[in-house]
mmCIF file of C-alpha atoms and ligand atoms in Angstrom:
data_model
loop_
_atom_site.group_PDB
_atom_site.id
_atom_site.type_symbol
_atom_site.label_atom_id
_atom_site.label_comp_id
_atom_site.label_asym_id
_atom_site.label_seq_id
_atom_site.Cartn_x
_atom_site.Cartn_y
_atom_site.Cartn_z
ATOM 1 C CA UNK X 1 -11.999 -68.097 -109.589
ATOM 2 C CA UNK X 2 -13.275 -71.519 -110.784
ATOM 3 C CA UNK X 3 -12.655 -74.866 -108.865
ATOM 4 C CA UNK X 4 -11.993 -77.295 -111.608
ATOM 5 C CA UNK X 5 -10.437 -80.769 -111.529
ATOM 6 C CA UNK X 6 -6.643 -80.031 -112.287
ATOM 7 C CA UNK X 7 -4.909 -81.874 -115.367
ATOM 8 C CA UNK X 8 -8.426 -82.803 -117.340
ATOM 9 C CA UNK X 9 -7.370 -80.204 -120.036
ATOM 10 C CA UNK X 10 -4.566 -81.934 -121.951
ATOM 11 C CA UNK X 11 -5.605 -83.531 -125.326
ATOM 12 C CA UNK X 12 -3.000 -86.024 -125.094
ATOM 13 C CA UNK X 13 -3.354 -88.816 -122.894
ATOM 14 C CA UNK X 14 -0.351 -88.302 -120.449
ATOM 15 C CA UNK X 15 1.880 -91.508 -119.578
ATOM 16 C CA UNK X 16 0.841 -92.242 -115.600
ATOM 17 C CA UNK X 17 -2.470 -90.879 -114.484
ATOM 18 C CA UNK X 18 -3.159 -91.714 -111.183
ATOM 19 C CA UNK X 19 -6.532 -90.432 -109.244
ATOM 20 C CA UNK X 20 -7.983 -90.670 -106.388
ATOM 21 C CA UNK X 21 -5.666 -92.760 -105.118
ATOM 22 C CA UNK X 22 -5.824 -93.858 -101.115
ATOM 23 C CA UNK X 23 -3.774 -96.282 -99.130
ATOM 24 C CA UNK X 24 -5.383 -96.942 -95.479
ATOM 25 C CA UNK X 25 -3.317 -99.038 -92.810
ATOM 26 C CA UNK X 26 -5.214 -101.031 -90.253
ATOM 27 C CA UNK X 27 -3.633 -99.797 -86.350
ATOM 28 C CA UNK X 28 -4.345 -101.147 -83.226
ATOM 29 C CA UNK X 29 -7.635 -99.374 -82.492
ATOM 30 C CA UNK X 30 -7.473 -97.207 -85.968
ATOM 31 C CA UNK X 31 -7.228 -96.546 -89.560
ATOM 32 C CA UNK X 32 -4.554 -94.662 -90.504
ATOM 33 C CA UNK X 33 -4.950 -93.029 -94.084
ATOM 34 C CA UNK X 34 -1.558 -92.677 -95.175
ATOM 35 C CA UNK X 35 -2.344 -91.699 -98.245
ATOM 36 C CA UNK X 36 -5.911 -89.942 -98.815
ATOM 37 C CA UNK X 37 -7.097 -89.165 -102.156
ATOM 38 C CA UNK X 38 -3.997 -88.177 -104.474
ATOM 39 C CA UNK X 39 -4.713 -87.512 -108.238
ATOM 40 C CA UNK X 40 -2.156 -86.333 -110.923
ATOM 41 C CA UNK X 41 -0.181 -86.942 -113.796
ATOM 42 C CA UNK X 42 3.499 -87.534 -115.877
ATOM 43 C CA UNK X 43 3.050 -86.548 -119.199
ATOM 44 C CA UNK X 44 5.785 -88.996 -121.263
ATOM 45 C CA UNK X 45 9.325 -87.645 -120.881
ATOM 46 C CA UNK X 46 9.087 -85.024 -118.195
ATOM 47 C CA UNK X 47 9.478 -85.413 -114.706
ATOM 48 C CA UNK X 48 6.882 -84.766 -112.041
ATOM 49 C CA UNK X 49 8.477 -84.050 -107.963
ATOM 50 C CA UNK X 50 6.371 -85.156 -105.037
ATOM 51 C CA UNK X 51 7.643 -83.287 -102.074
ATOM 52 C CA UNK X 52 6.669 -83.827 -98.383
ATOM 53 C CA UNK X 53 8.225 -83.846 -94.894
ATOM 54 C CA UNK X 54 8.805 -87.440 -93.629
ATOM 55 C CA UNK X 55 5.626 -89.221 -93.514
ATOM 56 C CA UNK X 56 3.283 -87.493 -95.137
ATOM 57 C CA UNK X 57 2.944 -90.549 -98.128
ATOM 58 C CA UNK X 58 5.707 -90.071 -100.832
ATOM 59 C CA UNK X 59 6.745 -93.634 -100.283
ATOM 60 C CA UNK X 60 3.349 -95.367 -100.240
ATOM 61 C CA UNK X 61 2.026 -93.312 -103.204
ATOM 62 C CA UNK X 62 4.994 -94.134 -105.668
ATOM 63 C CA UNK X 63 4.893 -97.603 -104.624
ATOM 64 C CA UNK X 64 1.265 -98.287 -105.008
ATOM 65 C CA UNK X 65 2.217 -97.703 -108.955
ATOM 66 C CA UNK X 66 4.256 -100.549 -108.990
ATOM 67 C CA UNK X 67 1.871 -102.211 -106.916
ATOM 68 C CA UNK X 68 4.573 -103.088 -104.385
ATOM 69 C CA UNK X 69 2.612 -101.786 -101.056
ATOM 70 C CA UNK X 70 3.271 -103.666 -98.145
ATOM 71 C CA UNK X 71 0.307 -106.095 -97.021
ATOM 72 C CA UNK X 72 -0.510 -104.584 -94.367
ATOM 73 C CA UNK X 73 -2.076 -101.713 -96.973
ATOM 74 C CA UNK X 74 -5.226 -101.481 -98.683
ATOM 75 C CA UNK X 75 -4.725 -99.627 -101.804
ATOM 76 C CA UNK X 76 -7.587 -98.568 -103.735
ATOM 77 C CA UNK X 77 -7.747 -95.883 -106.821
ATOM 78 C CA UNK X 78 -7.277 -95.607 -110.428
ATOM 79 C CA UNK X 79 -3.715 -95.726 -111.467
ATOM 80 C CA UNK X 80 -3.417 -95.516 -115.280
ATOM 81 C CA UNK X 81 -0.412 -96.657 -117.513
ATOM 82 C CA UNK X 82 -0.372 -95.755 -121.408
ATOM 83 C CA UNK X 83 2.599 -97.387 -122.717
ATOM 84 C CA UNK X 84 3.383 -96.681 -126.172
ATOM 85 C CA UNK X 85 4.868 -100.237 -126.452
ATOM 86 C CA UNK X 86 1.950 -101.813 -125.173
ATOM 87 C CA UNK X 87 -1.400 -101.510 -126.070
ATOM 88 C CA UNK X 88 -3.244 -103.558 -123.921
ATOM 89 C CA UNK X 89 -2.024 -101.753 -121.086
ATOM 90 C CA UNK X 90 -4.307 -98.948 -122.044
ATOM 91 C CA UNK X 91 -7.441 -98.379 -119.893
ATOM 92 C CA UNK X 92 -6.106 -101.271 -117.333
ATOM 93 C CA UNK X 93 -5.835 -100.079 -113.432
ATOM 94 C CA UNK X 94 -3.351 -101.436 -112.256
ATOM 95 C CA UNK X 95 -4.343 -101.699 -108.534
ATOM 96 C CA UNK X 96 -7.042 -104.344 -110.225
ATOM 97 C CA UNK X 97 -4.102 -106.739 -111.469
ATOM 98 C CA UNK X 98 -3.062 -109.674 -109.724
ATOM 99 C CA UNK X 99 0.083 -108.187 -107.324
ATOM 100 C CA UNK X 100 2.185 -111.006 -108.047
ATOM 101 C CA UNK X 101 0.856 -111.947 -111.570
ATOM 102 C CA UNK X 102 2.749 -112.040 -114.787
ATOM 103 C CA UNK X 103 0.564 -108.977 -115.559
ATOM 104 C CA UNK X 104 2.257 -106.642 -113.686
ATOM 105 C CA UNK X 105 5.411 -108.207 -113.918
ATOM 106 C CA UNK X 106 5.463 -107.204 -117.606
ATOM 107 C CA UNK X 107 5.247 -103.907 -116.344
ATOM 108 C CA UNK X 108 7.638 -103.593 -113.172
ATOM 109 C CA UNK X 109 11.316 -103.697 -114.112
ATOM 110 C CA UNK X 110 10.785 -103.030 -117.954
ATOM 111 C CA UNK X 111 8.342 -100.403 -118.734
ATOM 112 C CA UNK X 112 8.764 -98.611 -115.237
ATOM 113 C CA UNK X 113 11.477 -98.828 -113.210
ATOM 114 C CA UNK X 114 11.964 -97.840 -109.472
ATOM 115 C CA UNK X 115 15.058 -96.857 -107.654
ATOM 116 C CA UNK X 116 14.179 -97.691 -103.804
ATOM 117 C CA UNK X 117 14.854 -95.218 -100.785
ATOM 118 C CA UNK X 118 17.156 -97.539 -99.073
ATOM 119 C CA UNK X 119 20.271 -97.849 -101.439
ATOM 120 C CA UNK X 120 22.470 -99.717 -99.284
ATOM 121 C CA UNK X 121 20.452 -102.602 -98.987
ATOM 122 C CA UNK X 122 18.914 -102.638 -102.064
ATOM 123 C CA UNK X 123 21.889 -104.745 -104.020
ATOM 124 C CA UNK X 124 22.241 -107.864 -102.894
ATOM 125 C CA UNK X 125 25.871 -108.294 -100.911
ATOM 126 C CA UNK X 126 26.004 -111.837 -102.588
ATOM 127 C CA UNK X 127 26.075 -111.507 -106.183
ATOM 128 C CA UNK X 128 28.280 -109.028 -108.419
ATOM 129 C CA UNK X 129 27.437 -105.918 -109.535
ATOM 130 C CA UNK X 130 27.626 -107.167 -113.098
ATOM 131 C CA UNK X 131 25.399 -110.228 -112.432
ATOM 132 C CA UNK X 132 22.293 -107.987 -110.741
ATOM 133 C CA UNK X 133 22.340 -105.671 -113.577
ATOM 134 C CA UNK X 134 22.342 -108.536 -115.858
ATOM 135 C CA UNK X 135 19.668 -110.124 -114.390
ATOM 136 C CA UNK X 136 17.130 -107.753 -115.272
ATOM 137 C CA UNK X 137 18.251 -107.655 -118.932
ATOM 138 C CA UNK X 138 17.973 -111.236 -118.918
ATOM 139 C CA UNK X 139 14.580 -111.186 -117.865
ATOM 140 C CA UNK X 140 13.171 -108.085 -119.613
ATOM 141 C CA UNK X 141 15.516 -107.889 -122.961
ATOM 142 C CA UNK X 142 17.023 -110.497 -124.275
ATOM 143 C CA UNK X 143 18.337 -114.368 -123.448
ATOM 144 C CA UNK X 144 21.559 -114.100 -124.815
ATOM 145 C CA UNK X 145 23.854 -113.935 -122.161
ATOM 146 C CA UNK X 146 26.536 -112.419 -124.243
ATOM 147 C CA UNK X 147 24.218 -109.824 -125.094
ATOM 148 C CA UNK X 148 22.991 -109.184 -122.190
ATOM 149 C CA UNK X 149 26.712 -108.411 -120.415
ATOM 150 C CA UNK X 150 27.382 -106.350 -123.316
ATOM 151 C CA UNK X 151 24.173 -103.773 -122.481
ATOM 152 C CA UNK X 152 25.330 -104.869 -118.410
ATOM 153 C CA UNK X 153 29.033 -102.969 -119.202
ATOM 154 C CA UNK X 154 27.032 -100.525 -121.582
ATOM 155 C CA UNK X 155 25.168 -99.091 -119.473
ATOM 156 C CA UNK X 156 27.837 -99.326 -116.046
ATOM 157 C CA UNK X 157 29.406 -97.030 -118.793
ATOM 158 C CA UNK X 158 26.677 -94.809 -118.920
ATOM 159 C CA UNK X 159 26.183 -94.374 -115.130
ATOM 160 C CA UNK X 160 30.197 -93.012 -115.099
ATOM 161 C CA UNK X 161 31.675 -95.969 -113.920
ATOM 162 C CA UNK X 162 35.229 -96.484 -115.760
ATOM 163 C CA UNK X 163 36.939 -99.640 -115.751
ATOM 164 C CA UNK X 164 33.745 -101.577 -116.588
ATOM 165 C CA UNK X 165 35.282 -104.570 -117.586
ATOM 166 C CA UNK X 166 36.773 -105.067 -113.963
ATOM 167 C CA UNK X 167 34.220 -103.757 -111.781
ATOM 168 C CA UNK X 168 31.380 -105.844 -113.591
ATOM 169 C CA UNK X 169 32.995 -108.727 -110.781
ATOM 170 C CA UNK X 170 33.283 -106.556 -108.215
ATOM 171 C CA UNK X 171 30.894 -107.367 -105.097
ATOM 172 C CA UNK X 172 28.247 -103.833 -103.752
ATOM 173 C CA UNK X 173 30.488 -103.861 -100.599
ATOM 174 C CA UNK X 174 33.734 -102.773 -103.274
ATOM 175 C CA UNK X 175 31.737 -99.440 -104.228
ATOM 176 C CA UNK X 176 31.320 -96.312 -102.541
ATOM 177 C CA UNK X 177 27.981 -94.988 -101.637
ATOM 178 C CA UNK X 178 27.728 -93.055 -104.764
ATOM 179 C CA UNK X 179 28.830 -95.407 -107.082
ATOM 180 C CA UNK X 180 26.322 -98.280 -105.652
ATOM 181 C CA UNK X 181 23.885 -95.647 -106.660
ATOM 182 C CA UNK X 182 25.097 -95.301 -110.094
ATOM 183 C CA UNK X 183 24.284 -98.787 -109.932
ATOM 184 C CA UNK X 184 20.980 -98.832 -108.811
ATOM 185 C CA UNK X 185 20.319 -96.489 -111.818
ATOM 186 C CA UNK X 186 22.352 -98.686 -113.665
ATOM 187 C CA UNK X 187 19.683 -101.315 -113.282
ATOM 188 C CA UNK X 188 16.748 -99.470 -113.336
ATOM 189 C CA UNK X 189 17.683 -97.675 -116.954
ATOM 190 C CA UNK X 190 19.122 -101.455 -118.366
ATOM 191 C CA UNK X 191 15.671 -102.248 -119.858
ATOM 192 C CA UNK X 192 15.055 -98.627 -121.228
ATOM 193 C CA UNK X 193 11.513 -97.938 -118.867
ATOM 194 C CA UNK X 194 9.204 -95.225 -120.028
ATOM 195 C CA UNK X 195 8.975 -94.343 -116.218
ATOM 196 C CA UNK X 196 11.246 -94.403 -113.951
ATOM 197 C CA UNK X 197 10.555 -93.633 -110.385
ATOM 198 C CA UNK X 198 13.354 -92.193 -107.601
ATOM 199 C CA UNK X 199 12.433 -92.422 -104.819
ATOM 200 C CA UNK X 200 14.605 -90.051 -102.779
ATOM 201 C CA UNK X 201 17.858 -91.069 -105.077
ATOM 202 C CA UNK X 202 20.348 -88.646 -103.593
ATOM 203 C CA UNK X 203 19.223 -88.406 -100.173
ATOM 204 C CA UNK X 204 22.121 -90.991 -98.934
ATOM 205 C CA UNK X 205 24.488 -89.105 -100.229
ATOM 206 C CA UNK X 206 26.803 -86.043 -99.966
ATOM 207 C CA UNK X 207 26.509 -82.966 -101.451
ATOM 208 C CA UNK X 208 28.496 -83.363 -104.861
ATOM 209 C CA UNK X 209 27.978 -86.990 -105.326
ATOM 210 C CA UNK X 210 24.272 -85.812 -104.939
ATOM 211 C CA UNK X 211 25.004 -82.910 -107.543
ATOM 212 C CA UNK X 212 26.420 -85.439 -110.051
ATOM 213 C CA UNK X 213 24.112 -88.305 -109.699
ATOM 214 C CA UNK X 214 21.180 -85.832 -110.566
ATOM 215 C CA UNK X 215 23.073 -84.385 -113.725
ATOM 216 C CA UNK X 216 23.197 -88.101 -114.839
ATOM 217 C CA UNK X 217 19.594 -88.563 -114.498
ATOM 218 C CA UNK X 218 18.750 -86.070 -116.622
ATOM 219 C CA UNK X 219 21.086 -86.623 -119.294
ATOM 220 C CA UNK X 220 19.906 -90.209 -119.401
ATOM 221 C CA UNK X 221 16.198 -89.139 -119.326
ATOM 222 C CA UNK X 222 17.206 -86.700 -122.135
ATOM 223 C CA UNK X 223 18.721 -89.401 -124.094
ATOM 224 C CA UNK X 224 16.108 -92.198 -123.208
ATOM 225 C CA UNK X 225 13.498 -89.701 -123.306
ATOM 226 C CA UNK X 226 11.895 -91.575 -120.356
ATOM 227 C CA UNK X 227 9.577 -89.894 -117.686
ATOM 228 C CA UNK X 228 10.626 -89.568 -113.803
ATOM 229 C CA UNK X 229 8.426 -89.137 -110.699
ATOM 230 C CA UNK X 230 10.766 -87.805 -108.077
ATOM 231 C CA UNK X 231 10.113 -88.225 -104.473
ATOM 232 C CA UNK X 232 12.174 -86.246 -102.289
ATOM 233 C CA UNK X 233 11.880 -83.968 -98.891
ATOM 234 C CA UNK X 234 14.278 -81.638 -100.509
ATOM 235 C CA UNK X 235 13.165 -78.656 -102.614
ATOM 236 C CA UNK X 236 16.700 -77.939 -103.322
ATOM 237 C CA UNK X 237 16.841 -81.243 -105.614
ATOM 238 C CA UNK X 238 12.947 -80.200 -107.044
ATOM 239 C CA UNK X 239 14.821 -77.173 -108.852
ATOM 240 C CA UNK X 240 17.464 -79.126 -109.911
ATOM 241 C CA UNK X 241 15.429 -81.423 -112.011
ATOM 242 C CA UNK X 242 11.508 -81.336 -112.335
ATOM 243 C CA UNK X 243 9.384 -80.012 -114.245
ATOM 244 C CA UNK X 244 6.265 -80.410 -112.333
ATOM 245 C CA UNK X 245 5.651 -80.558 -108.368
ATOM 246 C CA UNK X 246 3.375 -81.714 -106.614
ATOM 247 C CA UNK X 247 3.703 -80.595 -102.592
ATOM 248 C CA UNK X 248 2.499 -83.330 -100.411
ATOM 249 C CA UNK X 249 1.234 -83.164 -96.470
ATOM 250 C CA UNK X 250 -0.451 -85.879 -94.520
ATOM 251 C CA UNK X 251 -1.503 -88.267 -97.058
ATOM 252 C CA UNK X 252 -2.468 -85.149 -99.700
ATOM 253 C CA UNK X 253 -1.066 -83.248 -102.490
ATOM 254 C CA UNK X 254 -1.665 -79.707 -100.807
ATOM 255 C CA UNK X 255 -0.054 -77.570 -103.774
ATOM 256 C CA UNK X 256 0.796 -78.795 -107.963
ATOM 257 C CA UNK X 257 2.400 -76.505 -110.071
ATOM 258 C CA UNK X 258 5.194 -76.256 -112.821
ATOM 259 C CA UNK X 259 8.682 -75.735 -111.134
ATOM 260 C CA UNK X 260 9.287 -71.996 -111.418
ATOM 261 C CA UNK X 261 5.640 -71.845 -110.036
ATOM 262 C CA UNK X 262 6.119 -72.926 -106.840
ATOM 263 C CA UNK X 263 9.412 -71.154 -106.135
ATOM 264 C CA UNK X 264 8.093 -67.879 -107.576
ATOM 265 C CA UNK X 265 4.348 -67.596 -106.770
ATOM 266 C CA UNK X 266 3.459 -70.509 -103.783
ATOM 267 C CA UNK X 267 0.428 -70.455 -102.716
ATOM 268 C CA UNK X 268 -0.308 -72.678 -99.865
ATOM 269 C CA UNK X 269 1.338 -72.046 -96.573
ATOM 270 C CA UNK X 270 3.426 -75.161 -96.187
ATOM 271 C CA UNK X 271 4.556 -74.833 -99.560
ATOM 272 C CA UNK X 272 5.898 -71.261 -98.330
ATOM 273 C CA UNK X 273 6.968 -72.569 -95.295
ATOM 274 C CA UNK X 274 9.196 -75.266 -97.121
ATOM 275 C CA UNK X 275 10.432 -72.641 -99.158
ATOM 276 C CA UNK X 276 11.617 -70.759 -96.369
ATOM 277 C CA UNK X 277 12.707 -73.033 -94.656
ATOM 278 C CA UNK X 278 15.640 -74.299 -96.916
ATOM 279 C CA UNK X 279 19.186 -72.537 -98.210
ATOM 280 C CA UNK X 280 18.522 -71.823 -102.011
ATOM 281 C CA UNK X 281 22.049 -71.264 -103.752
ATOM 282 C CA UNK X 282 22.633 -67.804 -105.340
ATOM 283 C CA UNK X 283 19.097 -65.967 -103.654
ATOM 284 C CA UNK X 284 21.562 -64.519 -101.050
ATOM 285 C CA UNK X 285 18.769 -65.918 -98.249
ATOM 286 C CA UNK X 286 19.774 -64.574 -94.712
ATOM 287 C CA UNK X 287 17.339 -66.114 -92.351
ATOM 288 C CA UNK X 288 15.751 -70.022 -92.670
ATOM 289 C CA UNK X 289 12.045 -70.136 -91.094
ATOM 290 C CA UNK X 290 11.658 -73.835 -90.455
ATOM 291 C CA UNK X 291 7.962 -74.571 -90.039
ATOM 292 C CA UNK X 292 6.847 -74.548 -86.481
ATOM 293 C CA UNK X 293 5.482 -78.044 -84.910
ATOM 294 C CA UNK X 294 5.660 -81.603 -86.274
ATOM 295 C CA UNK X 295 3.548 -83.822 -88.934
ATOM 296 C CA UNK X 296 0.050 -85.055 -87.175
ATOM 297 C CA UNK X 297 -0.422 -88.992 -87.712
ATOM 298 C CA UNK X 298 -3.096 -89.570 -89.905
ATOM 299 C CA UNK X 299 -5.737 -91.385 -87.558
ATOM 300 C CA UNK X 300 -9.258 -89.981 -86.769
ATOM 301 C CA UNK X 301 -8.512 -86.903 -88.508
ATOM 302 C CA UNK X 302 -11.518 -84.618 -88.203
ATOM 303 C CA UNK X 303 -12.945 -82.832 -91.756
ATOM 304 C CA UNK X 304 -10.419 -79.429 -90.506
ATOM 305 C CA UNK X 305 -7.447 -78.993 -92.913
ATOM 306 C CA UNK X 306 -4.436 -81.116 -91.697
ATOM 307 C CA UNK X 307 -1.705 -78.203 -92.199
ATOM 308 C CA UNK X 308 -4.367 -76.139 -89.657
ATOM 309 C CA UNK X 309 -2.589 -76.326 -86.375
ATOM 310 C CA UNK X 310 0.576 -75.470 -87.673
ATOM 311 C CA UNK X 311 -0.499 -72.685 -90.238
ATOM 312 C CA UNK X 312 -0.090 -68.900 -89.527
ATOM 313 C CA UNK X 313 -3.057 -67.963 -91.927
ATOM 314 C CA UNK X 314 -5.315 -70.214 -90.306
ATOM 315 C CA UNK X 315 -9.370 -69.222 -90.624
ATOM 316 C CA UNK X 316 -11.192 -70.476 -87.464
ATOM 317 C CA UNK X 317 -14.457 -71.589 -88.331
ATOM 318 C CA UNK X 318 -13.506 -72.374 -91.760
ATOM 319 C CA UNK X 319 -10.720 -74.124 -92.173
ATOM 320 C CA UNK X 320 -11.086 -76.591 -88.911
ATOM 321 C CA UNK X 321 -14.860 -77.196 -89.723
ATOM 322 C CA UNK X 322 -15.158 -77.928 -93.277
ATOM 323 C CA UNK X 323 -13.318 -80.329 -96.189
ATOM 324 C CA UNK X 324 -11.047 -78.526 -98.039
ATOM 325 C CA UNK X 325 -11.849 -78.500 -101.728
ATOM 326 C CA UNK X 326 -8.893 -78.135 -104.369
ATOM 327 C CA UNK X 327 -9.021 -74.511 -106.351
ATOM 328 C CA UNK X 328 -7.471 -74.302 -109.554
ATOM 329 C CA UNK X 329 -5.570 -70.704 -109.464
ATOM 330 C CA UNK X 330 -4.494 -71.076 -113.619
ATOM 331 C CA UNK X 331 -4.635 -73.838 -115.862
ATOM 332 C CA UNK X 332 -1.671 -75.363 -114.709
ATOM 333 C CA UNK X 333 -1.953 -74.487 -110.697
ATOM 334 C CA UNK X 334 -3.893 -76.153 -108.530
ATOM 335 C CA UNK X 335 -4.240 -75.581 -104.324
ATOM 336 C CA UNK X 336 -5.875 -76.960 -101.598
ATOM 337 C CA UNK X 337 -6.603 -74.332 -99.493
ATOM 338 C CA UNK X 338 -9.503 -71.864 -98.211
ATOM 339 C CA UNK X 339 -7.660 -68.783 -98.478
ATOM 340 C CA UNK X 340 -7.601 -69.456 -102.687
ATOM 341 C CA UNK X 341 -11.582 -69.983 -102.508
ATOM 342 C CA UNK X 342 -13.872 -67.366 -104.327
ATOM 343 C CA UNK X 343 -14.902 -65.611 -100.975
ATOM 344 C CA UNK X 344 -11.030 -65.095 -99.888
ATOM 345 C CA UNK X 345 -9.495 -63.480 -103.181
ATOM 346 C CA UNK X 346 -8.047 -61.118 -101.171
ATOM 347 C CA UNK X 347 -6.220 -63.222 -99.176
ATOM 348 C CA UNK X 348 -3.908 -64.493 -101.915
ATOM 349 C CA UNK X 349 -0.910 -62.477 -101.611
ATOM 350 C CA UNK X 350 -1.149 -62.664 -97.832
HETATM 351 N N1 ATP H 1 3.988 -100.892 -93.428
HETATM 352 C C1 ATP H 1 3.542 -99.876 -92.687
HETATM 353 N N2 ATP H 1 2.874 -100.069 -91.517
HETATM 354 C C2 ATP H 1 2.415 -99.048 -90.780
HETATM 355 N N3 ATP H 1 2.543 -97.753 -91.131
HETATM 356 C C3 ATP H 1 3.199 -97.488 -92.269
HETATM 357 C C4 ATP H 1 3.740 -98.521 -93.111
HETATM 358 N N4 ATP H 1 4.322 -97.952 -94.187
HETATM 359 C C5 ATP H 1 4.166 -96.624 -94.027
HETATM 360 N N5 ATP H 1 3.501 -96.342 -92.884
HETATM 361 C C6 ATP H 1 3.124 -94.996 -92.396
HETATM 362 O O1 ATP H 1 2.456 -94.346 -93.469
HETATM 363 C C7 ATP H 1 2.812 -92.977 -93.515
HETATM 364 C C8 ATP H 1 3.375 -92.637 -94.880
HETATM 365 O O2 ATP H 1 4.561 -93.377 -95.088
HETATM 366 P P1 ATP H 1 5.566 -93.141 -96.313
HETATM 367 O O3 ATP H 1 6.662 -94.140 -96.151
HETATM 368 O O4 ATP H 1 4.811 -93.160 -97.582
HETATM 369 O O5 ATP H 1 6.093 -91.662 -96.022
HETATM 370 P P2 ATP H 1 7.201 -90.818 -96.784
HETATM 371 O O6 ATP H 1 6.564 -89.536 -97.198
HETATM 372 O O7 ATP H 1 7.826 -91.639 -97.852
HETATM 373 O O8 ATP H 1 8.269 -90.499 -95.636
HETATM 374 P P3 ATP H 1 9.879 -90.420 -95.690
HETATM 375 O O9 ATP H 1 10.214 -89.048 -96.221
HETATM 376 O O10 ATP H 1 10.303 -90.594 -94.268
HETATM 377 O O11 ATP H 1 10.382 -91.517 -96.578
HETATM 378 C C9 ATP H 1 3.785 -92.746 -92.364
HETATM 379 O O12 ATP H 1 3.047 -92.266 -91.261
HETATM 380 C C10 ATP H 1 4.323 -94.137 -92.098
HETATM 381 O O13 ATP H 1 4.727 -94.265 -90.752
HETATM 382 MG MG1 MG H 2 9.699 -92.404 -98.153
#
């Protein structure tokens, strides 16, 4: 089996290619590496899941696109965006524009969006629903304010809110937790983006709320044709909706596969152990495994695997001495993980 660099064999230049990207956090008395060397990419309209337990750098890595990190974080990488409306973003990192420039502000809000993780505070409790939607359009699409509040009720339309007319007035605190986040998507689909990024859309929400607010995602990415990266913990909203995943743990992307992939042949252990450890509708599971200990932090982690102190297949003298390299098992399939090497074949099915 060959160890190749995963995604280098498309033609195409996909939409977001991101590589090698790290974010480090000054502590105290440490670094911590948050986020330690993460490469893939979104080809245009599909959608790419980054799954993780809490911590492990979901957050930090979708932000860094937008180049929203906190200040704190030093963010360093190659984060390409090939827009198809804009040619002179082609070839630019963004981590090497200006944060708060007009650059990037081109970018952020038009040609990708971002739904945040905190959708309760996200809208601001002073202004109407139909005046932060608007604002965006005004911005990004057009400076006709009658046009704009036309696309404004269009699109609350879209997102399944009836009575437009009247709720375009209404204040955030007059909506329900779902429909606020009906709203958020409202205003991250009003400019049309090629990408949108969710990060963890449904989590505030209950169970059918959840259900429907992913079913309107993808009709709107099927009518849009837009690509999504979806962060989530929950492997149970993956298979609703991705096409790609890419498993995450402590600051790496452990395991990237297409969807059916990962829920039919996983690889890496914490990939299996997420797997078992959550109900799957309809596969009649009896028993959930949850994964035994907790997520390390990342400071003055050694060259051992991170996932080694918690992993039943650990190799001692392999896998806490040495970097772990990423295998490609098939072209689309990559792992991070000794028992995939050429020496441990026989390992696989373990
Ligand atoms: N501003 C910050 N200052 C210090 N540490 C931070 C900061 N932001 C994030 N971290 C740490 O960086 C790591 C990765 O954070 P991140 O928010 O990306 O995780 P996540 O995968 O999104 O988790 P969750 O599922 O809980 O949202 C965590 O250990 C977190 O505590
Ligand atoms: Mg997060």
């Amino acid at each position: 089996m060959k160890q190749m660099r995963a995604n280098k064999r498309s033609t195409e230049q996909p939409l977001l290619s991101v590589e090698d990207l790290k974010v480090t956090i000054q502590m105290d008395n440490a670094v911590l590496k948050a986020v330690d060397g993460v490469s893939f990419t979104i080809e245009k309209g599909k959608t790419l899941g980054l799954v993780g337990e809490s911590g492990c750098g979901k957050s930090l890595t979708s932000r860094s696109i937008m180049s929203l990190n906190p200040k704190e974080c030093e963010t360093t990488g190659e984060i390409l965006f090939n827009s198809s409306l804009d040619q002179k973003l082609k070839g630019l990192n963004i981590l090497d524009l200006d944060p708060t420039g007009k650059k990037i502000r081109s970018i952020r809000g038009k040609k990708i969006s971002m739904i945040f993780q905190e959708p309760m505070t996200a809208l601001s409790p002073l202004y109407t629903i139909g005046n932060q939607i608007m604002e965006n359009i005004l911005l990004h699409r057009t400076k006709n304010k009658k046009e704009a509040k036309q696309i404004a009720l269009e699109m609350l339309r879209k997102v399944g809110i009836s009575d437009e007319e009247k709720r375009f007035n209404d204040y955030p605190h007059e909506f329900s937790g779902g429909m606020r986040q009906r709203v958020m998507i409202a205003i991250a689909l009003a400019c049309n983006p090629e990408l949108l990024i969710a990060d963890e859309p449904t989590t505030a929400l209950d169970v059918t709320i959840q259900a429907q607010v992913l079913e309107l995602m993808k009709s709107l990415q099927d009518e849009l044709g837009m690509a999504i990266l979806l962060v989530t913990h929950d492997l149970g909203v993956i298979a609703e909706i991705c096409d790609e995943v890419a498993v995450m743990y402590l600051g790496e992307i452990v395991e990237k596969a297409p969807v059916h992939e990962i829920f039919n042949q996983p690889k890496h252990p914490y990939t299996k152990g997420l797997i078992n450890s959550m109900p799957i509708l309809g596969t009649g599971k009896q028993r959930l495994e949850p994964i035994e200990g907790t997520v390390p932090l990342a400071i003055n982690m050694s060259h051992k695997c991170g996932f080694y102190d918690r992993c039943t297949h650990r190799i001692q003298g392999i896998c806490d001495v040495q970097a772990v390299p990423e295998t490609q098992v098939s072209s689309n399939h990559s792992v991070r993980c000794f028992l995939y090497n050429e020496h441990e074949e026989d390992e696989q099915n373990a």
